[in-house]
PDB file of C-alpha atoms in Angstrom:
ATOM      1  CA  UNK A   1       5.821  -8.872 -10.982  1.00  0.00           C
ATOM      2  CA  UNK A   2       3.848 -11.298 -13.135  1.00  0.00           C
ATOM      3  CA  UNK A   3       3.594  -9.078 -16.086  1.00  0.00           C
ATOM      4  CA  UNK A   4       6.821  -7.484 -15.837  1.00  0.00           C
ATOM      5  CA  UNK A   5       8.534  -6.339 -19.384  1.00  0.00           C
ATOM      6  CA  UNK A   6       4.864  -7.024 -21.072  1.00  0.00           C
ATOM      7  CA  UNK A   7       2.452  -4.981 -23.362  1.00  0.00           C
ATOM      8  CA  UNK A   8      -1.168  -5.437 -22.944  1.00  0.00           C
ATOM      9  CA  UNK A   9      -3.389  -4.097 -25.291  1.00  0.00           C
ATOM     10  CA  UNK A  10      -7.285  -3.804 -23.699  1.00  0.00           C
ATOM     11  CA  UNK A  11     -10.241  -2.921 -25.498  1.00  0.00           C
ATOM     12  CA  UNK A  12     -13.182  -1.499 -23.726  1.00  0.00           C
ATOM     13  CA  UNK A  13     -10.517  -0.148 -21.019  1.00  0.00           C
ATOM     14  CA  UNK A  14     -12.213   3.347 -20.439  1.00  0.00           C
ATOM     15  CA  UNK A  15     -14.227   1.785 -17.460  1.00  0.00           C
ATOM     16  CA  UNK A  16     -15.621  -1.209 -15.485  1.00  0.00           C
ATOM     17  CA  UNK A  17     -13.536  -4.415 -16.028  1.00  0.00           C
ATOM     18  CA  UNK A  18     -11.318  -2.659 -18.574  1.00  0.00           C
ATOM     19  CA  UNK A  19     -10.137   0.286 -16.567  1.00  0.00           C
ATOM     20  CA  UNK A  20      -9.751  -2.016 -13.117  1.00  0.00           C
ATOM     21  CA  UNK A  21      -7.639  -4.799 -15.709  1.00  0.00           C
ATOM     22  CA  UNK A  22      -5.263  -2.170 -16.431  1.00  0.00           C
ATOM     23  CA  UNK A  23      -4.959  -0.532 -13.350  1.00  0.00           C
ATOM     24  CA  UNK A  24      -3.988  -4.383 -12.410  1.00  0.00           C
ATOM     25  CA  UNK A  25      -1.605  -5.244 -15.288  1.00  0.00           C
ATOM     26  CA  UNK A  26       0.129  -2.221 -15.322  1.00  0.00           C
ATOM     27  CA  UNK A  27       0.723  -2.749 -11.385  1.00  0.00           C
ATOM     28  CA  UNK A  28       2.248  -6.379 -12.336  1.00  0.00           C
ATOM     29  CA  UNK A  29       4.894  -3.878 -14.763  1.00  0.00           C
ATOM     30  CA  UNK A  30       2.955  -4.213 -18.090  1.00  0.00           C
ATOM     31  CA  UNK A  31       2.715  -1.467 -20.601  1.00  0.00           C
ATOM     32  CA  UNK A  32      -0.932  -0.833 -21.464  1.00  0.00           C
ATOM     33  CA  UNK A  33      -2.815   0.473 -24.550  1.00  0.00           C
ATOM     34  CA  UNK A  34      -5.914   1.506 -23.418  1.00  0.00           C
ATOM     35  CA  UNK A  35      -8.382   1.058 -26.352  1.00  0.00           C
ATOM     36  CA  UNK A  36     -12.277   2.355 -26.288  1.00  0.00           C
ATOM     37  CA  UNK A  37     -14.809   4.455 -28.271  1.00  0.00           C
ATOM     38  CA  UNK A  38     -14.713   6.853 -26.031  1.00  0.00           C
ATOM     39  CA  UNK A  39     -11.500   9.027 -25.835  1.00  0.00           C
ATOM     40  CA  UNK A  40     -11.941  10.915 -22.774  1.00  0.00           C
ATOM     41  CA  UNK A  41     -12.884   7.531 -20.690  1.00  0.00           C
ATOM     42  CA  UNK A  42      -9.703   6.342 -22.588  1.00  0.00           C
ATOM     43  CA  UNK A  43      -7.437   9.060 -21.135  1.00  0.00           C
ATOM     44  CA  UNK A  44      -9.281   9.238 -17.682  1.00  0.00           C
ATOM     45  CA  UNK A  45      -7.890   5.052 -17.405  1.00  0.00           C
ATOM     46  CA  UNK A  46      -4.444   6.460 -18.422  1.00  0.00           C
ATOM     47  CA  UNK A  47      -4.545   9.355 -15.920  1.00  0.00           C
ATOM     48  CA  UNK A  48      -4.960   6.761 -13.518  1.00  0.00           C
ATOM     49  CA  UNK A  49      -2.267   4.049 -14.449  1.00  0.00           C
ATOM     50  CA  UNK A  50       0.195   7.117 -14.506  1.00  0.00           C
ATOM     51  CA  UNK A  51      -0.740   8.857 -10.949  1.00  0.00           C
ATOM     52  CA  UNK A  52       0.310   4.599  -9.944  1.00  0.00           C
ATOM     53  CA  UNK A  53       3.391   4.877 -11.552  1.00  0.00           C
ATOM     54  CA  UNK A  54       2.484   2.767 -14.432  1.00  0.00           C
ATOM     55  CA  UNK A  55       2.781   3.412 -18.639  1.00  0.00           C
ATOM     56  CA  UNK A  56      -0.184   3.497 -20.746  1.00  0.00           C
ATOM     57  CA  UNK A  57      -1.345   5.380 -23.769  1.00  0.00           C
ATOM     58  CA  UNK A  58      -4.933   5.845 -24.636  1.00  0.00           C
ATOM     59  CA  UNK A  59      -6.392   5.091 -28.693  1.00  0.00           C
ATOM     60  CA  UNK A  60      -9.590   5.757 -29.353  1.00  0.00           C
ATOM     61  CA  UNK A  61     -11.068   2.863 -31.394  1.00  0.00           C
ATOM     62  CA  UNK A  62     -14.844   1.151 -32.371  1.00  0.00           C
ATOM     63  CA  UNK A  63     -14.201  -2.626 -32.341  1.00  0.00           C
ATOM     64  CA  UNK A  64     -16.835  -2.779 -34.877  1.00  0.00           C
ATOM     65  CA  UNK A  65     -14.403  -1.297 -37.773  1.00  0.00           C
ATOM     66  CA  UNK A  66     -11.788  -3.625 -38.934  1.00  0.00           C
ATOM     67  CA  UNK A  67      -9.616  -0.872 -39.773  1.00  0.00           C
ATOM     68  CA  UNK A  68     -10.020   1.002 -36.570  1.00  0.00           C
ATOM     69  CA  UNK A  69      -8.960  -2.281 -34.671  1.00  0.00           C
ATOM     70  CA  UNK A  70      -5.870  -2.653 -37.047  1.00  0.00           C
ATOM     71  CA  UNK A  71      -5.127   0.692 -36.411  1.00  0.00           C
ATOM     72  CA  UNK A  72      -4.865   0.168 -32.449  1.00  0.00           C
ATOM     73  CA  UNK A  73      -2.595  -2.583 -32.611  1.00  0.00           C
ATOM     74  CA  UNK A  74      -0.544  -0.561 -34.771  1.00  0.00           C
ATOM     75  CA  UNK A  75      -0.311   2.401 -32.265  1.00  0.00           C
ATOM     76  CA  UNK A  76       0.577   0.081 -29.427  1.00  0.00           C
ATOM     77  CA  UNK A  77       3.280  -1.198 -31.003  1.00  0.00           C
ATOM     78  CA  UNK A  78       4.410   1.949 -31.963  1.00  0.00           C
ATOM     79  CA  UNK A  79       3.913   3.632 -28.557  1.00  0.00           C
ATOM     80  CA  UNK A  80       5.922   0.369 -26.595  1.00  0.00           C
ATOM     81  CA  UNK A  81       7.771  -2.045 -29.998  1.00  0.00           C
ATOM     82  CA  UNK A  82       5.969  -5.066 -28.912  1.00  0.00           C
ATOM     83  CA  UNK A  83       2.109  -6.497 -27.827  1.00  0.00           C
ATOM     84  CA  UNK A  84       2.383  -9.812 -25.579  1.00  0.00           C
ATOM     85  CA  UNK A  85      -1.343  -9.925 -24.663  1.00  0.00           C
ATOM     86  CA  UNK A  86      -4.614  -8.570 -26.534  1.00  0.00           C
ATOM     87  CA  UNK A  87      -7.537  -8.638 -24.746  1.00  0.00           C
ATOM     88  CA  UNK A  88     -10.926  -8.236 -26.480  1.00  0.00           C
ATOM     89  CA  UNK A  89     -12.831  -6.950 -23.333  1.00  0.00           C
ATOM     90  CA  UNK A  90     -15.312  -4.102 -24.928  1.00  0.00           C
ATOM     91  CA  UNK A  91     -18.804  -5.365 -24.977  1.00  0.00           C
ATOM     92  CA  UNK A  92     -22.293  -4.105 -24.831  1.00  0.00           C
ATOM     93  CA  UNK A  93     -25.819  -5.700 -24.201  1.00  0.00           C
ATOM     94  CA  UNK A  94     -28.631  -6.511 -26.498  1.00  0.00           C
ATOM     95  CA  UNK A  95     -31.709  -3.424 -26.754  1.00  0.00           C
ATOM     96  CA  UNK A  96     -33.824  -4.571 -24.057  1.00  0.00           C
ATOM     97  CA  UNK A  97     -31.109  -6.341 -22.234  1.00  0.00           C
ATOM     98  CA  UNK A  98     -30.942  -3.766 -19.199  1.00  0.00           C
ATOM     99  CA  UNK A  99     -33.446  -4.533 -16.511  1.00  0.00           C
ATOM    100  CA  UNK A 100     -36.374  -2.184 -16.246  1.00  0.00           C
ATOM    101  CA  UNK A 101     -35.848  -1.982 -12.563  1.00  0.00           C
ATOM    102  CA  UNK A 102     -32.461   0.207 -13.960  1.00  0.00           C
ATOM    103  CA  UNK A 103     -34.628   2.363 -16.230  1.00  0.00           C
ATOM    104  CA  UNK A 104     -34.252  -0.198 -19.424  1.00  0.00           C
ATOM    105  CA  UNK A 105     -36.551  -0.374 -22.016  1.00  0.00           C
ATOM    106  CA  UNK A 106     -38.721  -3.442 -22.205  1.00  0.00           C
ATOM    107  CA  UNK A 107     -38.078  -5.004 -25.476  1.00  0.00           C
ATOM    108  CA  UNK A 108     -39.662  -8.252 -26.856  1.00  0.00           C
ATOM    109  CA  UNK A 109     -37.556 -10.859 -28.910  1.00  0.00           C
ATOM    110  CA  UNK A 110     -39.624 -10.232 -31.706  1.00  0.00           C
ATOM    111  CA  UNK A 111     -39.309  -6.324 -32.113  1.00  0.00           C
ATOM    112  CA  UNK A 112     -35.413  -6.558 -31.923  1.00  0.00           C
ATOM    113  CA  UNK A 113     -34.803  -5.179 -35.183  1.00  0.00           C
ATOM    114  CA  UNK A 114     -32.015  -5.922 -37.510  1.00  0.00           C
ATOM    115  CA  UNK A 115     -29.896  -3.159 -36.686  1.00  0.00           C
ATOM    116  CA  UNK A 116     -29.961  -3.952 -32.474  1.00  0.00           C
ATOM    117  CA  UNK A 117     -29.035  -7.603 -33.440  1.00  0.00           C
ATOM    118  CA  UNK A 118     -26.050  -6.238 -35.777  1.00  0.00           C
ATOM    119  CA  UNK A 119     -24.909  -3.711 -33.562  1.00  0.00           C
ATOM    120  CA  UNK A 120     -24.511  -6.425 -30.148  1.00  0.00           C
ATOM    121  CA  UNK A 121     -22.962  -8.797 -32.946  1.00  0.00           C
ATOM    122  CA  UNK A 122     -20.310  -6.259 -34.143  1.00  0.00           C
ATOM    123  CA  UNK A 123     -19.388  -5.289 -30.738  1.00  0.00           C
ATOM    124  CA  UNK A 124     -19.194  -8.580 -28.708  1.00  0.00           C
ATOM    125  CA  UNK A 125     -18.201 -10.838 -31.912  1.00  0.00           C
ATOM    126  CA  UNK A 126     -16.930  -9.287 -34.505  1.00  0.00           C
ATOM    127  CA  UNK A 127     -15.020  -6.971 -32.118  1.00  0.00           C
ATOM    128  CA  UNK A 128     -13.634  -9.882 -30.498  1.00  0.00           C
ATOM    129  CA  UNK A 129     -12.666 -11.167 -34.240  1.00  0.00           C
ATOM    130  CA  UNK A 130     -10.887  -7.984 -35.263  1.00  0.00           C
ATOM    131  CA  UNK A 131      -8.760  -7.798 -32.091  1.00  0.00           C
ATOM    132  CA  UNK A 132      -7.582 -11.575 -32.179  1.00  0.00           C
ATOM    133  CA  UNK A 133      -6.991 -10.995 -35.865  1.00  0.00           C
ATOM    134  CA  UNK A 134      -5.373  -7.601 -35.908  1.00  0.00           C
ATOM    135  CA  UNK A 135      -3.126  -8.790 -32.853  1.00  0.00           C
ATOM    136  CA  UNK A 136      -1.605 -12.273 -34.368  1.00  0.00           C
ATOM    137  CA  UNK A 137       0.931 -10.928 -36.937  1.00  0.00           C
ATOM    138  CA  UNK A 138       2.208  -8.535 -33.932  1.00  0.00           C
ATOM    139  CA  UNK A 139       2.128 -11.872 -31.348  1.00  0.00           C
ATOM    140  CA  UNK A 140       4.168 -14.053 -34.184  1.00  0.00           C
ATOM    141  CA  UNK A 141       6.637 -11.545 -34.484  1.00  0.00           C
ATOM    142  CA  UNK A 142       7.010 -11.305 -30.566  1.00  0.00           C
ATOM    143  CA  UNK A 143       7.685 -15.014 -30.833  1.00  0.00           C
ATOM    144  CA  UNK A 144       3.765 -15.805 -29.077  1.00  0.00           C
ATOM    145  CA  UNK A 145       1.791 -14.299 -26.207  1.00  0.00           C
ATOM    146  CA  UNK A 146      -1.624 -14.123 -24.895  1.00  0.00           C
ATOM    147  CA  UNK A 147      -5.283 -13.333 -26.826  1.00  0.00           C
ATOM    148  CA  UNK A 148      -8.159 -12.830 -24.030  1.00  0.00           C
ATOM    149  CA  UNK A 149     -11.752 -12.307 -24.512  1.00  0.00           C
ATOM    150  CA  UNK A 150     -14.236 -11.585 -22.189  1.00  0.00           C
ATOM    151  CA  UNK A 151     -17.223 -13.827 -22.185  1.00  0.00           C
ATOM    152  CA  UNK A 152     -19.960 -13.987 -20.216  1.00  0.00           C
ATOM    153  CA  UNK A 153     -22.273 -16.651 -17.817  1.00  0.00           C
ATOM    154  CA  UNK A 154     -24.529 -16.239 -20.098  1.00  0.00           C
ATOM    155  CA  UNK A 155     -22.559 -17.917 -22.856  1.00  0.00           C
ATOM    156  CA  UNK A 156     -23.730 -20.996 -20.291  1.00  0.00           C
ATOM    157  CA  UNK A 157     -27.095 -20.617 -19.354  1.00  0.00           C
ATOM    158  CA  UNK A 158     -30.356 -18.291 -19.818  1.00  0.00           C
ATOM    159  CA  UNK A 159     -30.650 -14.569 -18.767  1.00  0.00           C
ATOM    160  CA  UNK A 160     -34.292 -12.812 -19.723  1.00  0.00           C
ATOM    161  CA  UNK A 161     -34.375 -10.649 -22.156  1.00  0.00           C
ATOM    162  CA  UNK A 162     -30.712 -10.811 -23.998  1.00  0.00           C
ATOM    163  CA  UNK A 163     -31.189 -14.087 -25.978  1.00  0.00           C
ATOM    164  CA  UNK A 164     -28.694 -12.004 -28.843  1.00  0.00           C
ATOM    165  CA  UNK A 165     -26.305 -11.065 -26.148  1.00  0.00           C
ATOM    166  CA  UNK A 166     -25.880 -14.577 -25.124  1.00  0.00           C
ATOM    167  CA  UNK A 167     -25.909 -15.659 -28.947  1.00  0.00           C
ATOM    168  CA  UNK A 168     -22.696 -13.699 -29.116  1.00  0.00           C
ATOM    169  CA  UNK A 169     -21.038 -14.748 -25.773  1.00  0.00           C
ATOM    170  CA  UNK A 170     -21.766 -18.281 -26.977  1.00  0.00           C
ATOM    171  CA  UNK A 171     -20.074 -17.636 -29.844  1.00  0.00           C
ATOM    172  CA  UNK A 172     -16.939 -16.465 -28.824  1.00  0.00           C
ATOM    173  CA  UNK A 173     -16.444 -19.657 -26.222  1.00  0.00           C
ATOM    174  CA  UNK A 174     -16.650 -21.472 -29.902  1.00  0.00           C
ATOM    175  CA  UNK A 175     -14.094 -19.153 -31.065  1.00  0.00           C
ATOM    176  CA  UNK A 176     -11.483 -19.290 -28.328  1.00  0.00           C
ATOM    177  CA  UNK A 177     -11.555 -23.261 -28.801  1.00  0.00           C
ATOM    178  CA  UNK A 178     -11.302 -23.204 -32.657  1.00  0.00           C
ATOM    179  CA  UNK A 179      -8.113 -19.940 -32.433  1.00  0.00           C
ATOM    180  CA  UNK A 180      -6.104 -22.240 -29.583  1.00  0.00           C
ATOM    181  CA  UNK A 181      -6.302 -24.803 -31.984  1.00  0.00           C
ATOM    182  CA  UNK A 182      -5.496 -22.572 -35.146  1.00  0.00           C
ATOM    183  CA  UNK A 183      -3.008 -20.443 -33.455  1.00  0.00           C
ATOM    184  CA  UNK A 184      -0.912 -22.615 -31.185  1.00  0.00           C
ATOM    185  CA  UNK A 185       1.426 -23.260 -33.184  1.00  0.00           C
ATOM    186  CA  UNK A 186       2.820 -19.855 -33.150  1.00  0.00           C
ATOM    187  CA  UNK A 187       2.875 -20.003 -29.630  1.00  0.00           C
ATOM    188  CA  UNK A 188      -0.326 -17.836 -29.229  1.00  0.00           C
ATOM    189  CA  UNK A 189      -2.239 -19.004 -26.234  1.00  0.00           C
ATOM    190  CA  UNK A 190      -6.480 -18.156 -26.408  1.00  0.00           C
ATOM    191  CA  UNK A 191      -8.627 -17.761 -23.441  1.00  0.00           C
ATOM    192  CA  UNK A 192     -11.846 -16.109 -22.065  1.00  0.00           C
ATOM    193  CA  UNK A 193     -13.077 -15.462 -18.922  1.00  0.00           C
ATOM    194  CA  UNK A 194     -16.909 -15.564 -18.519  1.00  0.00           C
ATOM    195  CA  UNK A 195     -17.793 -13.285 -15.262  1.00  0.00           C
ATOM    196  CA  UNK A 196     -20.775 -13.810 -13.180  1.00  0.00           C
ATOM    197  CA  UNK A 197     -21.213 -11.543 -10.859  1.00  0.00           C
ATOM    198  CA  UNK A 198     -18.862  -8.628  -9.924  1.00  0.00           C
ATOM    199  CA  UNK A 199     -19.121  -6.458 -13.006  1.00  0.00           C
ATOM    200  CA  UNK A 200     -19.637  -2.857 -13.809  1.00  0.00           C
ATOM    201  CA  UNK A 201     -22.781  -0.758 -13.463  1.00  0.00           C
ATOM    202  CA  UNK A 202     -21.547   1.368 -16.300  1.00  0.00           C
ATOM    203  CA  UNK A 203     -22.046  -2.075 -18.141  1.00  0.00           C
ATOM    204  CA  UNK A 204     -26.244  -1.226 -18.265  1.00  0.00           C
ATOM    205  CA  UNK A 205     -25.508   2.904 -18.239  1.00  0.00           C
ATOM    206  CA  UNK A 206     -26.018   5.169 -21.489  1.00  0.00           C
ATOM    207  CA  UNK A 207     -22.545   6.167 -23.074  1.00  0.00           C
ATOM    208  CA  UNK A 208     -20.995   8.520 -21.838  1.00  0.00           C
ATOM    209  CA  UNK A 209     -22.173   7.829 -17.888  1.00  0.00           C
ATOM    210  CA  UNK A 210     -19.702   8.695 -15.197  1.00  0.00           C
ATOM    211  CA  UNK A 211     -17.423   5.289 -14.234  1.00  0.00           C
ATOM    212  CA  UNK A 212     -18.778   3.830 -11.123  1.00  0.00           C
ATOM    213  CA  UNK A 213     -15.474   2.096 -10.489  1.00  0.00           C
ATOM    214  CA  UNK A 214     -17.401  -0.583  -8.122  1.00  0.00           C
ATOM    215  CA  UNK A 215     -19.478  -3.839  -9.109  1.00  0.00           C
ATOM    216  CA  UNK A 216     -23.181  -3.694  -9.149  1.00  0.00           C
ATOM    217  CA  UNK A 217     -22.689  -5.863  -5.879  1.00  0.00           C
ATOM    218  CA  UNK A 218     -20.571  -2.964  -4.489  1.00  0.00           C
ATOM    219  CA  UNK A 219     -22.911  -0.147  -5.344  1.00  0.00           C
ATOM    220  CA  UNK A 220     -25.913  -2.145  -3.941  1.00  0.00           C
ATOM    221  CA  UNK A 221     -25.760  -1.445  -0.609  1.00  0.00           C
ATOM    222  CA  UNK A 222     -24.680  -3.182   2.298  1.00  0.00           C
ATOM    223  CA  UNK A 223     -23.634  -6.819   1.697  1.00  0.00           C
ATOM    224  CA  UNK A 224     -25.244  -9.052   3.457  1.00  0.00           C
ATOM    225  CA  UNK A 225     -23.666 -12.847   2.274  1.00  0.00           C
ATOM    226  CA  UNK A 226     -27.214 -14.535   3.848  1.00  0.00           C
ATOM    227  CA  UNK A 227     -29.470 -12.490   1.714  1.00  0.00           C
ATOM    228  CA  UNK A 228     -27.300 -13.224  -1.711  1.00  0.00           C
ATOM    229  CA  UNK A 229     -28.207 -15.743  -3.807  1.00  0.00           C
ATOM    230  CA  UNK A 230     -24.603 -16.340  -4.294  1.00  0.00           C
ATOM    231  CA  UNK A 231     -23.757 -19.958  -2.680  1.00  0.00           C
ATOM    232  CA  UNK A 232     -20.490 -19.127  -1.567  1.00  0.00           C
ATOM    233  CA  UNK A 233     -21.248 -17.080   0.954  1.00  0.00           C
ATOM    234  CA  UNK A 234     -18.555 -14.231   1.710  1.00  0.00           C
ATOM    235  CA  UNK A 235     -18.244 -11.370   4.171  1.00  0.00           C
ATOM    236  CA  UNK A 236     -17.563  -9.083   0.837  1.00  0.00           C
ATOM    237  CA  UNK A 237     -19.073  -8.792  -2.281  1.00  0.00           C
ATOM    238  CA  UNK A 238     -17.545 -10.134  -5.574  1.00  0.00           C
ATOM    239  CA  UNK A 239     -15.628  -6.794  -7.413  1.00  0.00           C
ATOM    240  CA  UNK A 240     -14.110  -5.788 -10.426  1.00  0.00           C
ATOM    241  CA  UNK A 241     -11.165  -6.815  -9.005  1.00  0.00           C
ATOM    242  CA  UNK A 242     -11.747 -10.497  -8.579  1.00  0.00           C
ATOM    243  CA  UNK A 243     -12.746 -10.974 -12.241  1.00  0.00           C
ATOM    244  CA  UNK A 244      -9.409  -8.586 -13.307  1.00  0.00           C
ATOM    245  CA  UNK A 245      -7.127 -10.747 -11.023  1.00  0.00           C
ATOM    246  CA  UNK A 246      -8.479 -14.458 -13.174  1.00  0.00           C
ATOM    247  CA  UNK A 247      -7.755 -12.476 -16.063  1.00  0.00           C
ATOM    248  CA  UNK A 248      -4.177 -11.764 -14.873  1.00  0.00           C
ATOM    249  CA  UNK A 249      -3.890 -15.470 -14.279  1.00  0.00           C
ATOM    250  CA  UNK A 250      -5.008 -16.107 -18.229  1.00  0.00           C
ATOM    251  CA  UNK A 251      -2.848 -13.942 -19.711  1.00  0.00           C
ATOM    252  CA  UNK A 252       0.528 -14.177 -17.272  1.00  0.00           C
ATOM    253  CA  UNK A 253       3.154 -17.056 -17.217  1.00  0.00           C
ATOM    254  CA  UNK A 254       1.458 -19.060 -14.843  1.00  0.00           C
ATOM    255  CA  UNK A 255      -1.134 -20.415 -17.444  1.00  0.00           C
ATOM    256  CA  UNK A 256       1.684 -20.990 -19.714  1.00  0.00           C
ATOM    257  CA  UNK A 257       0.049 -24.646 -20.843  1.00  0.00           C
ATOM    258  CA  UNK A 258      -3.598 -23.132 -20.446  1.00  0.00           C
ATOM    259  CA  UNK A 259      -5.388 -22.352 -24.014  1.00  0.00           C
ATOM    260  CA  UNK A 260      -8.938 -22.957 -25.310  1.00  0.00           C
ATOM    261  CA  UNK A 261     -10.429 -22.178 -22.505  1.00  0.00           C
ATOM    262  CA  UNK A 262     -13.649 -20.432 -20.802  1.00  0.00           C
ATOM    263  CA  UNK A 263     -12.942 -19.745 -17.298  1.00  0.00           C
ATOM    264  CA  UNK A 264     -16.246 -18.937 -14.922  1.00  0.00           C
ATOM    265  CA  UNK A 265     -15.206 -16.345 -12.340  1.00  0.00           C
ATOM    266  CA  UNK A 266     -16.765 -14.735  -9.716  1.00  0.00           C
ATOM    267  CA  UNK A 267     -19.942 -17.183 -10.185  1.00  0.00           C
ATOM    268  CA  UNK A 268     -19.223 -18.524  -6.862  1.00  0.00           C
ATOM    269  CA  UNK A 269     -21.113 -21.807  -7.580  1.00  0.00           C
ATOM    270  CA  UNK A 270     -23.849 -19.767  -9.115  1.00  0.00           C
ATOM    271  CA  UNK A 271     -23.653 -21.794 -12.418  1.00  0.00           C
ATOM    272  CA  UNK A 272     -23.279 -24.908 -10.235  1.00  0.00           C
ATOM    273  CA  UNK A 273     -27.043 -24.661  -9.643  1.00  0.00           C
ATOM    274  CA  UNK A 274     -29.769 -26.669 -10.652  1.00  0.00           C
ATOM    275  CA  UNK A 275     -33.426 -25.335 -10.838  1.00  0.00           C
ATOM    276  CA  UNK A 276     -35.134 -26.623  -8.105  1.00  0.00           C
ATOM    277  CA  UNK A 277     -35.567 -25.167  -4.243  1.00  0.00           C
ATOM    278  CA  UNK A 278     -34.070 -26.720  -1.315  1.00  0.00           C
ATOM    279  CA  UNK A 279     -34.450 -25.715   2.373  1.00  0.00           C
ATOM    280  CA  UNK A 280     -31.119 -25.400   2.399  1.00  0.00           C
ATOM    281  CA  UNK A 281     -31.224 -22.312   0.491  1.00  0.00           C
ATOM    282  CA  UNK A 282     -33.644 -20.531   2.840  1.00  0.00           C
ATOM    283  CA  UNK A 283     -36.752 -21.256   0.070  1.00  0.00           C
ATOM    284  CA  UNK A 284     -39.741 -22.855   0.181  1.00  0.00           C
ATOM    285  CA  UNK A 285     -40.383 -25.853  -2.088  1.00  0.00           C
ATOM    286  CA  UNK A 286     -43.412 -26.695  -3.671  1.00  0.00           C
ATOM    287  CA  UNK A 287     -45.184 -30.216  -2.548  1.00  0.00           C
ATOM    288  CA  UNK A 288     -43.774 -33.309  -4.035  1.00  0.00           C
ATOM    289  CA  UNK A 289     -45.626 -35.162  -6.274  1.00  0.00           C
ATOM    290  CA  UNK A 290     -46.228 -38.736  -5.094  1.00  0.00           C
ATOM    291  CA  UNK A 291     -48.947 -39.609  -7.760  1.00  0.00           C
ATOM    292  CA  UNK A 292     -50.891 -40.969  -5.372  1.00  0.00           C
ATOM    293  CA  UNK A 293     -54.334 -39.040  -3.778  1.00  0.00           C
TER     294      UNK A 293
END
């Protein structure tokens, strides 16, 4: 087992990427604290790692509040004696950020108000500072581990509509580099994984939305590789799964000499793109222009 004798401590672990993560660790023999604003979603992902034979406890927590964050870190290590790996998975999209074709709201840049800006901020960076933070004195003591965060593709390039969202992905690929650098010496590896595609539906739901438990990909109908706009084309669709198993990678002893780092999974060459059409891709392109008449 790759995580064997380990304690994982997972915010945002009530559903999507968080839930399937611990389902995965705790498979691998770690201990999980299942962190997340929402306590029932907490216990529901603790239900589950039980009924497979795993250990998990559930703490309720807002990564926004310091002290709340503290707090978890605190109850893990008083639930298991240890934490080896803190991931800072919870994260939410900018107001405006879910597409309209999912029942979002259409939301210019300019009408973002202060409060929507703060509130993605506190979630997807701050959070993501609190949890690193809260988790180092608890990694020193252990002798080092593992600090994950999850990132995002669009920390790399542009998505409509959540300009803030990818502000604060950005910014945590900027803090992953500067903590490897800060906290290596304590043996504290610091990674992120920035998913593309297989991700959660509940992602883009209100709170409090029943867990899908499948990618958007997976819920989307029948998968048809030649219709994707995926390049690597697949006889299955990209799933929680495959982002939870890079993840695994990042945080077991088979990265051991792997810090600073922003790994893109599940983009299958998406982000290799360029933007232009090519008849390779089943498109049209326009006319070149020669100059000439």
């Amino acid at each position: 087992m790759k995580l064997e004798g380990k304690v994982a401590l997972i915010t945002g672990a009530g559903s999507g990427l968080g839930r399937e993560a611990s389902l995965l660790f705790a498979s691998e023999g770690a201990k999980i604290a299942v962190v997340d604003i929402d306590p029932e979603r907490a216990k529901g992902t603790v239900e589950l790692v039980e009924k497979q034979g795993g250990s998990a406890v559930a703490v309720t927590a807002d990564v926004r509040v310091e002290r709340q964050v503290i707090d978890a870190v605190a109850a893990t290590v008083a639930a298991f004696g240890k934490l080896d790996i803190a991931w800072a998975n919870a994260g939410i999209v900018s107001r405006g950020g879910v597409p309209s074709v999912a029942g979002g709201e259409q939301v210019e840049f300019q009408d973002l108000t202060d409060a929507d800006w703060q509130d993605v901020i506190g979630v997807n960076l701050s959070g993501v500072f609190y949890t690193a933070k809260a988790a180092v004195p608890a990694l020193r003591a252990n002798g080092g581990g593992a600090i994950l965060a999850t990132s995002s593709a669009a920390s790399f390039v542009a998505y409509h509509s959540i300009a803030a969202y990818s502000a604060t992905k950005a910014g945590v690929n900027g803090m992953v580099r500067g903590l490897s650098l800060d906290l290596g010496k304590y043996g504290i590896r610091v990674n992120a994984i920035a998913p593309t595609h297989g991700m959660s539906p509940n992602f883009l739901a209100p709170a409090g939305a029943p867990v899908v438990g499948r990618s958007y990909e997976e819920v989307a109908g029948p998968w048809d590789p030649e219709v994707s706009p995926i390049p690597l084309k697949l006889n299955r669709p990209p799933s929680l799964t495959d982002n939870a198993r890079a993840a695994l990678f990042l945080v077991s002893d088979e990265s051991a000499y792997i810090s600073g780092v922003t790994l893109p999974t599940t983009d299958g060459g998406t982000l290799s793109r360029v933007a232009m059409m090519f008849p390779e891709d089943g498109n049209h392109p326009p006319p070149m222009v020669t100059g000439e008449e």
